[in-house]
PDB file of C-alpha atoms in Angstrom:
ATOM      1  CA  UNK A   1       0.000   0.000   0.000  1.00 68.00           C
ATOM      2  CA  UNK A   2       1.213   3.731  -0.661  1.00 83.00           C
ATOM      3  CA  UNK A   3       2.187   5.729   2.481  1.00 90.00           C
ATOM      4  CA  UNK A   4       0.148   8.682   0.451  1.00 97.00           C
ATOM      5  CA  UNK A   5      -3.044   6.777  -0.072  1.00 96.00           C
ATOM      6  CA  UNK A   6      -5.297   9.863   0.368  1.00 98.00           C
ATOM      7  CA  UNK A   7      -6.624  12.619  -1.827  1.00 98.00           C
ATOM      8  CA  UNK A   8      -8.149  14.502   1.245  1.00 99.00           C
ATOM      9  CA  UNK A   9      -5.289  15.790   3.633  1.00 99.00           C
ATOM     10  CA  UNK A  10      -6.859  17.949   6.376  1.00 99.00           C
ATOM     11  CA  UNK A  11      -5.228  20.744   8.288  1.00 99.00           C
ATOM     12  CA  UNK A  12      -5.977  21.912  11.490  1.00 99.00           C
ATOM     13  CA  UNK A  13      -6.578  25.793  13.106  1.00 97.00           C
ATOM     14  CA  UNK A  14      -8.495  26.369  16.018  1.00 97.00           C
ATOM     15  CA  UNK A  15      -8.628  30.542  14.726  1.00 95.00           C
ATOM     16  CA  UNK A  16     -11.263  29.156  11.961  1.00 96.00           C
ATOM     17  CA  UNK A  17     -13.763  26.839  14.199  1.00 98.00           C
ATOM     18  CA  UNK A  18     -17.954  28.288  14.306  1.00 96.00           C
ATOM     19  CA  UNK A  19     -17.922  29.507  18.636  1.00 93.00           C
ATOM     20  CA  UNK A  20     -20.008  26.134  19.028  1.00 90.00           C
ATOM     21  CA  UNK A  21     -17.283  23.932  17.816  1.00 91.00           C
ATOM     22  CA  UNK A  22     -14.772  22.214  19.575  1.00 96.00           C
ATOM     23  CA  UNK A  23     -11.278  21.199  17.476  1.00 98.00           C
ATOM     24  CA  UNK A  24     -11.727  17.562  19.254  1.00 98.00           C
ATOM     25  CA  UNK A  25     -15.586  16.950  18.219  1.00 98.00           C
ATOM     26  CA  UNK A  26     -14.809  18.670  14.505  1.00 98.00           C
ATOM     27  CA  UNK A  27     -12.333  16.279  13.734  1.00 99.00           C
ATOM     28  CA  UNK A  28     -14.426  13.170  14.729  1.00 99.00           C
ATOM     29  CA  UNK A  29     -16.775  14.426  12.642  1.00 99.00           C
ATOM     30  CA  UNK A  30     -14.670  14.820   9.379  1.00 99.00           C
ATOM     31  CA  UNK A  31     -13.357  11.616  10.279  1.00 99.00           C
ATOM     32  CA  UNK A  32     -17.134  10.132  10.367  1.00 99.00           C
ATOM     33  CA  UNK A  33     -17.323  11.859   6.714  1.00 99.00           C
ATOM     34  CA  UNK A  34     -14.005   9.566   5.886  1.00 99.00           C
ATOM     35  CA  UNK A  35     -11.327  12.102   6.217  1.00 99.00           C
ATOM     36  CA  UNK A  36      -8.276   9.394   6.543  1.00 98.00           C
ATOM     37  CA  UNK A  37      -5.098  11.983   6.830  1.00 99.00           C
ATOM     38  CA  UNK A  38      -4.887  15.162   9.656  1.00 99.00           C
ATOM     39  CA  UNK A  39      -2.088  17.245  10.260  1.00 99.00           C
ATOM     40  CA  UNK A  40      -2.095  18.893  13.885  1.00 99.00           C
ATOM     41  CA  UNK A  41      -0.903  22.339  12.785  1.00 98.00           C
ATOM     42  CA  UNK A  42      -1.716  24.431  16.335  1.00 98.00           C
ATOM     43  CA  UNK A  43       1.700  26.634  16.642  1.00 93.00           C
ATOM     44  CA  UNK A  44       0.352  28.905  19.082  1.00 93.00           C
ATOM     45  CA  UNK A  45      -0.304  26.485  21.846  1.00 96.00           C
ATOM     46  CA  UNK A  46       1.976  25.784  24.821  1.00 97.00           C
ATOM     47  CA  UNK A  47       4.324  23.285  24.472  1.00 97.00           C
ATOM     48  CA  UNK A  48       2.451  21.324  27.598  1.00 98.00           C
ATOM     49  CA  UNK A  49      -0.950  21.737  25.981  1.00 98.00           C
ATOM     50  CA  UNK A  50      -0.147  20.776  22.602  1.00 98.00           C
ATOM     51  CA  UNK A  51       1.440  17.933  23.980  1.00 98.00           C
ATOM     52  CA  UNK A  52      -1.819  16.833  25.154  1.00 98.00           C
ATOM     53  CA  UNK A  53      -3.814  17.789  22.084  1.00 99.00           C
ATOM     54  CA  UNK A  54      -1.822  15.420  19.872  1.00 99.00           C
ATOM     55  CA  UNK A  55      -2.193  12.564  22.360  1.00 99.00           C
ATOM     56  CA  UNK A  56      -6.017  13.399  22.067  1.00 99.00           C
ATOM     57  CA  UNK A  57      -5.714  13.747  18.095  1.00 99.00           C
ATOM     58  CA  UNK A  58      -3.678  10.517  17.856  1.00 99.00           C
ATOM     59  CA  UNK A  59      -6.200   8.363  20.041  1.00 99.00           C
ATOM     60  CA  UNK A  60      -8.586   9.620  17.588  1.00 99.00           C
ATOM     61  CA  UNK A  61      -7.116   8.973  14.574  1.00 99.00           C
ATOM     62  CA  UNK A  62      -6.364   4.975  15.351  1.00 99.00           C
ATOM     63  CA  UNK A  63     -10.196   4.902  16.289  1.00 98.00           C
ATOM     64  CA  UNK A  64     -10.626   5.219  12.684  1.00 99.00           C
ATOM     65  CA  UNK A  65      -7.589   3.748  11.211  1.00 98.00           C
ATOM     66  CA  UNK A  66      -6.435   7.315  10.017  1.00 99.00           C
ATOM     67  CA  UNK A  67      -3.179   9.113   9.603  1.00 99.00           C
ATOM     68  CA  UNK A  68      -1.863  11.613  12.049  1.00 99.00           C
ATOM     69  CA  UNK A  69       1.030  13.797  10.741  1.00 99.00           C
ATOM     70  CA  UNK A  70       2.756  16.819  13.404  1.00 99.00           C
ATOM     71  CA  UNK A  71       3.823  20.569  11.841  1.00 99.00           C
ATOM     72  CA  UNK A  72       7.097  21.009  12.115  1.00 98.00           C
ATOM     73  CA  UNK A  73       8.185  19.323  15.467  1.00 98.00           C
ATOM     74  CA  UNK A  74       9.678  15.750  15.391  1.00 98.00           C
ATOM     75  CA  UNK A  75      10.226  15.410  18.853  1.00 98.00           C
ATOM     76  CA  UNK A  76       6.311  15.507  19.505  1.00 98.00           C
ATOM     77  CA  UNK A  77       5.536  13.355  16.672  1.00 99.00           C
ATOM     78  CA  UNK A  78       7.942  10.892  18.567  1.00 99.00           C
ATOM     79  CA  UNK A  79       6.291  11.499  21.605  1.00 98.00           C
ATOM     80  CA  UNK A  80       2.475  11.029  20.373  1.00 98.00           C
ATOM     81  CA  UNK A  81       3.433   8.212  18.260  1.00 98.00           C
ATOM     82  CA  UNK A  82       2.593  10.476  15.210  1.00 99.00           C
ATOM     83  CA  UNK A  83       2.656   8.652  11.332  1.00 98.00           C
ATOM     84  CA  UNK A  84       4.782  11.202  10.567  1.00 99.00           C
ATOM     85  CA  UNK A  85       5.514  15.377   9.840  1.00 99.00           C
ATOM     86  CA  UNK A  86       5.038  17.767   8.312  1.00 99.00           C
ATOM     87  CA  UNK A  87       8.048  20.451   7.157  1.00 99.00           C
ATOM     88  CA  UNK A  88       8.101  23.547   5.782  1.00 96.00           C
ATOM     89  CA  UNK A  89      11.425  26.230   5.020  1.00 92.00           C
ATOM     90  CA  UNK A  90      11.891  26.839   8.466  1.00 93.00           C
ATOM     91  CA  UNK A  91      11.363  23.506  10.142  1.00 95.00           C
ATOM     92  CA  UNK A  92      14.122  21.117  10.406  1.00 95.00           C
ATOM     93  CA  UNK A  93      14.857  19.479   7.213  1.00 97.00           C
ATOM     94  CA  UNK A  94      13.227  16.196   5.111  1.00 98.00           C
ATOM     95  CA  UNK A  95      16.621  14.370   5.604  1.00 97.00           C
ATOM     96  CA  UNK A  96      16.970  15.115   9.123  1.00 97.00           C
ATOM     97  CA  UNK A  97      13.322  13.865   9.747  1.00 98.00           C
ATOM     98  CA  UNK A  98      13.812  10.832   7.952  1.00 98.00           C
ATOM     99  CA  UNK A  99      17.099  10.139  10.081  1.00 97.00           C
ATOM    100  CA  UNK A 100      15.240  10.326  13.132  1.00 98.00           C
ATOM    101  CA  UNK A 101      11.605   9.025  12.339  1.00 98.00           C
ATOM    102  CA  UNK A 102      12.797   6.288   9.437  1.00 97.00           C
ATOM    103  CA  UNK A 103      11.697   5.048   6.553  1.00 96.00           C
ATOM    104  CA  UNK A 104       8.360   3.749   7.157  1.00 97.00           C
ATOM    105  CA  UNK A 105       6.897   7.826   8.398  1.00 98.00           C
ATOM    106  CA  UNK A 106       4.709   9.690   5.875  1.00 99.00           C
ATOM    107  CA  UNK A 107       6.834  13.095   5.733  1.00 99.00           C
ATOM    108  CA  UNK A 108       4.996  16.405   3.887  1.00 99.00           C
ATOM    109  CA  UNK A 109       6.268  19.255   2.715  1.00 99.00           C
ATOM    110  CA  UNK A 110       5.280  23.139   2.257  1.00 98.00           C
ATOM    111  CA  UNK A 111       6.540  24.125  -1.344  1.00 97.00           C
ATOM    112  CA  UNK A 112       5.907  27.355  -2.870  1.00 94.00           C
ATOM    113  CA  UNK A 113       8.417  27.236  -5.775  1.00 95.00           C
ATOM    114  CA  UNK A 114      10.185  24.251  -8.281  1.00 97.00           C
ATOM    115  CA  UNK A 115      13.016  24.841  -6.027  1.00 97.00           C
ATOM    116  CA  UNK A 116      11.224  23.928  -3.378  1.00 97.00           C
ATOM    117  CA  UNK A 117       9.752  20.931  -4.701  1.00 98.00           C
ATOM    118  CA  UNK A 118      13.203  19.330  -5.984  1.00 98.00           C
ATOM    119  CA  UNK A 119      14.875  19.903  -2.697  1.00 97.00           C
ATOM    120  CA  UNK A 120      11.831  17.952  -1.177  1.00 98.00           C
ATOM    121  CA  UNK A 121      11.945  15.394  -3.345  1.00 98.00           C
ATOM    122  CA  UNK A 122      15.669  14.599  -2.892  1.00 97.00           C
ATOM    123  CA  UNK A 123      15.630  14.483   0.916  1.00 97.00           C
ATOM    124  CA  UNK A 124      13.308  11.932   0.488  1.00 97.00           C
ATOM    125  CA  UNK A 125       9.676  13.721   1.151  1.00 98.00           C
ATOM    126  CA  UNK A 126       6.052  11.753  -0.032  1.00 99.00           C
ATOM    127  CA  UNK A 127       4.105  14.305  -1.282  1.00 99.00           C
ATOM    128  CA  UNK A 128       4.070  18.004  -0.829  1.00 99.00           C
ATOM    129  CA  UNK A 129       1.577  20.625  -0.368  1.00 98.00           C
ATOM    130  CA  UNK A 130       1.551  23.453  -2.941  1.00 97.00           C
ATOM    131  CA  UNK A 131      -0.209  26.751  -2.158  1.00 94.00           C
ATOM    132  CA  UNK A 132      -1.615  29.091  -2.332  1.00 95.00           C
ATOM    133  CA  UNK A 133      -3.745  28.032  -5.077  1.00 96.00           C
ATOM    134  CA  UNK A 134      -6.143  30.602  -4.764  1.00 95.00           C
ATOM    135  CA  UNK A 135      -6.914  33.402  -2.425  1.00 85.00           C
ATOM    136  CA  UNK A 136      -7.428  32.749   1.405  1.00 79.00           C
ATOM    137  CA  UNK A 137      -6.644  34.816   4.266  1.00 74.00           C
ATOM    138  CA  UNK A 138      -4.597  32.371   6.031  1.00 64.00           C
ATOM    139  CA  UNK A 139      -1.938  32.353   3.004  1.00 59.00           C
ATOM    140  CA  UNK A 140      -2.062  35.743   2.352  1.00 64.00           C
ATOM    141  CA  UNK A 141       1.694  36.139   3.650  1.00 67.00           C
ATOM    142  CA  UNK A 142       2.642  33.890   1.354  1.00 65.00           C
ATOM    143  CA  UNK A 143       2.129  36.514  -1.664  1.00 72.00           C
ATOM    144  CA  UNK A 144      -0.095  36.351  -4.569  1.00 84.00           C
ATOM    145  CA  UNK A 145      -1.978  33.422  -5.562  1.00 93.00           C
ATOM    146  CA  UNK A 146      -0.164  31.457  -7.912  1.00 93.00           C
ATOM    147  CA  UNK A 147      -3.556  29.740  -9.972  1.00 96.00           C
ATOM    148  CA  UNK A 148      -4.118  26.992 -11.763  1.00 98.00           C
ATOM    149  CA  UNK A 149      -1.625  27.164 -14.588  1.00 98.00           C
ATOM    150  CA  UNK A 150       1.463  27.418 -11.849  1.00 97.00           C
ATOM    151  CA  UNK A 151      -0.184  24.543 -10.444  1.00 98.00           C
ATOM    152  CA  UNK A 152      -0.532  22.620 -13.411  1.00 98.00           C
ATOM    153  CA  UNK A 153       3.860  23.251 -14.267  1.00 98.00           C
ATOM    154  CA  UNK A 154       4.440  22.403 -10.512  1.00 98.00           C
ATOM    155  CA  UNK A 155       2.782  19.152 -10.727  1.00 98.00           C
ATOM    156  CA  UNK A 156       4.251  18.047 -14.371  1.00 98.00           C
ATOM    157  CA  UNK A 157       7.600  18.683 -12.811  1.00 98.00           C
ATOM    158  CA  UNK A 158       6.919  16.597  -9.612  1.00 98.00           C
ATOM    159  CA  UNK A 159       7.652  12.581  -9.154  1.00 98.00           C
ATOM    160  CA  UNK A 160       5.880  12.708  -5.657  1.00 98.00           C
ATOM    161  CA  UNK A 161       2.006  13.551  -5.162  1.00 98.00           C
ATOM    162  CA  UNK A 162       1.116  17.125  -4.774  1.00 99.00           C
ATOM    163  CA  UNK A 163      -1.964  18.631  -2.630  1.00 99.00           C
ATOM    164  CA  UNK A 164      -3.644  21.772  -3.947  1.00 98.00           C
ATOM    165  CA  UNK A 165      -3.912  24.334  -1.160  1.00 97.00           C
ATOM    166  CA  UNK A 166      -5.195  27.723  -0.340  1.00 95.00           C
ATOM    167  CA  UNK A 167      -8.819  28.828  -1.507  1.00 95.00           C
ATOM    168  CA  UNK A 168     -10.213  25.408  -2.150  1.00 97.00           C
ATOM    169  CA  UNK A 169     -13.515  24.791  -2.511  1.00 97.00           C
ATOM    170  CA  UNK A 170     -15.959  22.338  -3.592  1.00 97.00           C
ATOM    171  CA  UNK A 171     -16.203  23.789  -7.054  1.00 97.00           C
ATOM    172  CA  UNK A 172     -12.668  24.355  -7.454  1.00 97.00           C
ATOM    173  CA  UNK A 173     -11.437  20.485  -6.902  1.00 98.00           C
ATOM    174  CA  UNK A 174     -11.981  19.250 -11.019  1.00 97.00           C
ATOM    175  CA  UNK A 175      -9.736  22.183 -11.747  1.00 97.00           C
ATOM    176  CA  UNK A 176      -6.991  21.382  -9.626  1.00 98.00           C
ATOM    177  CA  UNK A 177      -7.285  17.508 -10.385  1.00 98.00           C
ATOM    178  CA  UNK A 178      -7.305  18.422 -13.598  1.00 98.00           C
ATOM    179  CA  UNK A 179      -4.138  20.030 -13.274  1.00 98.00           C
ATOM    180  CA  UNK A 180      -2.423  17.192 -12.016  1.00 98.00           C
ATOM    181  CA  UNK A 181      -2.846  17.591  -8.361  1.00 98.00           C
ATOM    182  CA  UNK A 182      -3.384  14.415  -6.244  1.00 98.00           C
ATOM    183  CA  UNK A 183      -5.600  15.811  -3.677  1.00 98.00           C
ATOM    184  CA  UNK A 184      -6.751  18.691  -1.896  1.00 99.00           C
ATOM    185  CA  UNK A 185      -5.598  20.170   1.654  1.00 99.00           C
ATOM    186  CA  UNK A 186      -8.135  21.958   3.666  1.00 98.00           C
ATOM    187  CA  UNK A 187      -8.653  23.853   6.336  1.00 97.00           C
ATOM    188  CA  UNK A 188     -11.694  26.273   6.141  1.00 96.00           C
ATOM    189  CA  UNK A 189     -13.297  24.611   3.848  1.00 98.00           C
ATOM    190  CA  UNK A 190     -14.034  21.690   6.832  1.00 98.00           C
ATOM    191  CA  UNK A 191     -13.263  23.116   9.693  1.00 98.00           C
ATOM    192  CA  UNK A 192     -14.984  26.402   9.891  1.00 98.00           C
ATOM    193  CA  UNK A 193     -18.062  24.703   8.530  1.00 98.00           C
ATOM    194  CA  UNK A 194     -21.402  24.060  10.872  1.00 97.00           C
ATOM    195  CA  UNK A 195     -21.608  20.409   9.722  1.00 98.00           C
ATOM    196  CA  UNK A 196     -17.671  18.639   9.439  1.00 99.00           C
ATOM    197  CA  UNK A 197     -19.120  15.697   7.962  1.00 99.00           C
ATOM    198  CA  UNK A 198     -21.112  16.430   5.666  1.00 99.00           C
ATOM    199  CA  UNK A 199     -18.488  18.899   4.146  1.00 99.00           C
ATOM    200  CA  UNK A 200     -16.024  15.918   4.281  1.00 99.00           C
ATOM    201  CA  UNK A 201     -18.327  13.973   2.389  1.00 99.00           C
ATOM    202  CA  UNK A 202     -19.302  15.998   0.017  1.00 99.00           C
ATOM    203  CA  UNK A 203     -15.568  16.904  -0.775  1.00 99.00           C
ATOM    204  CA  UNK A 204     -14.879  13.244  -1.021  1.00 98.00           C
ATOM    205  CA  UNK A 205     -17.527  12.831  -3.203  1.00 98.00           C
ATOM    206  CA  UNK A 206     -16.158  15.082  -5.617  1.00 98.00           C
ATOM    207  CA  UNK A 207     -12.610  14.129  -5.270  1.00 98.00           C
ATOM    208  CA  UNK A 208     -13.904  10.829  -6.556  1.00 96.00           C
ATOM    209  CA  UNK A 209     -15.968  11.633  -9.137  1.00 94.00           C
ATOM    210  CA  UNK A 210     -13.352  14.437 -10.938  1.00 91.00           C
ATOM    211  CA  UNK A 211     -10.332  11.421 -10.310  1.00 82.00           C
ATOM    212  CA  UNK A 212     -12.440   9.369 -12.722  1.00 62.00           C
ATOM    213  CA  UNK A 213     -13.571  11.619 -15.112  1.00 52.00           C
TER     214      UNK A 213
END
């Protein structure tokens, strides 16, 4: 079996959740809609407290035989058990991850360029994340959009699966499947939504039906 066999890779940010909603009972239920891959992406929390929110996340995820990938910081993916990370420019490095997690851990990585892409794909990354696709506030540091056609030369230059992030919605996922992409990684799009599951589901849904087009 692949170590990258999703096309649904879900990120998590407490800033985005309706007041109701808590990050714990939001995940269960895009989890209950199928959601099979999370990355715990909370770098505001304590140290302590995020410690016990990926112990939380983990249980979770091995209630439903999912994936559970850490931003950034090894040492807690160690410590939760974690399938893996999740890197980005200033995080430690793919090859350094590797070293210490081994060969078997699902390892991501944030590319906004080729360059990017090729260095992640010679230390030895799975897949990578490529954003932002379209506009969304919580990549707006990250420049301009870079579209569709960027997306489409980023993934005809890539040997490892790449995730369409940044502005995705439901409407948008043919386009970026169409382009090459792999999957989709959301945030928003599930998490700040009143209903989890059936937004999973629906995504899902359309993932499958634009893959076999």
């Amino acid at each position: 079996m692949p170590k990258v066999d999703f096309s649904l890779y879900l990120i998590t940010a407490r800033n985005v959740l309706p007041a109701d909603k808590d990050l714990l009972d939001a995940l269960r239920a895009a989890l209950q809609g199928g959601a099979r891959c999370i990355q715990l992406r909370e770098k505001e929390m304590a140290a302590a407290d995020l410690l016990v929110l990926a112990r939380d996340v983990r249980a979770l995820t091995r209630e439903f035989d999912a994936r559970l990938l850490i931003n950034s910081n090894i040492d807690l993916a160690l410590e939760c058990q974690a399938d893996g990370v999740h890197l980005g420019i200033s995080s430690p490095s793919v090859a350094a991850a590797r070293r210490r997690l081994g060969k078997d851990a699902i390892i991501g990585f944030s590319a906004h360029s080729l360059d990017d892409l090729h260095s992640a794909e010679r230390e030895g990354a799975d897949f990578v994340t490529f954003s932002p696709i379209y506009f969304t506030p919580s990549k707006a540091a990250y420049g301009a959009p870079q579209g569709v056609g960027k997306l489409r030369e980023f993934c005809r230059n890539a040997s490892i699966p790449v995730f369409a992030l940044g502005g995705i919605k439901l409407e948008r996922v043919t386009e970026v499947l169409d382009a090459g992409a792999a999957g989709v990684a959301l945030i928003s799009a599930i998490l700040a939504q009143s209903d989890p599951e059936s937004a999973t589901r629906d995504f899902l849904q359309r993932l499958h039906t634009a893959g076999n087009i």
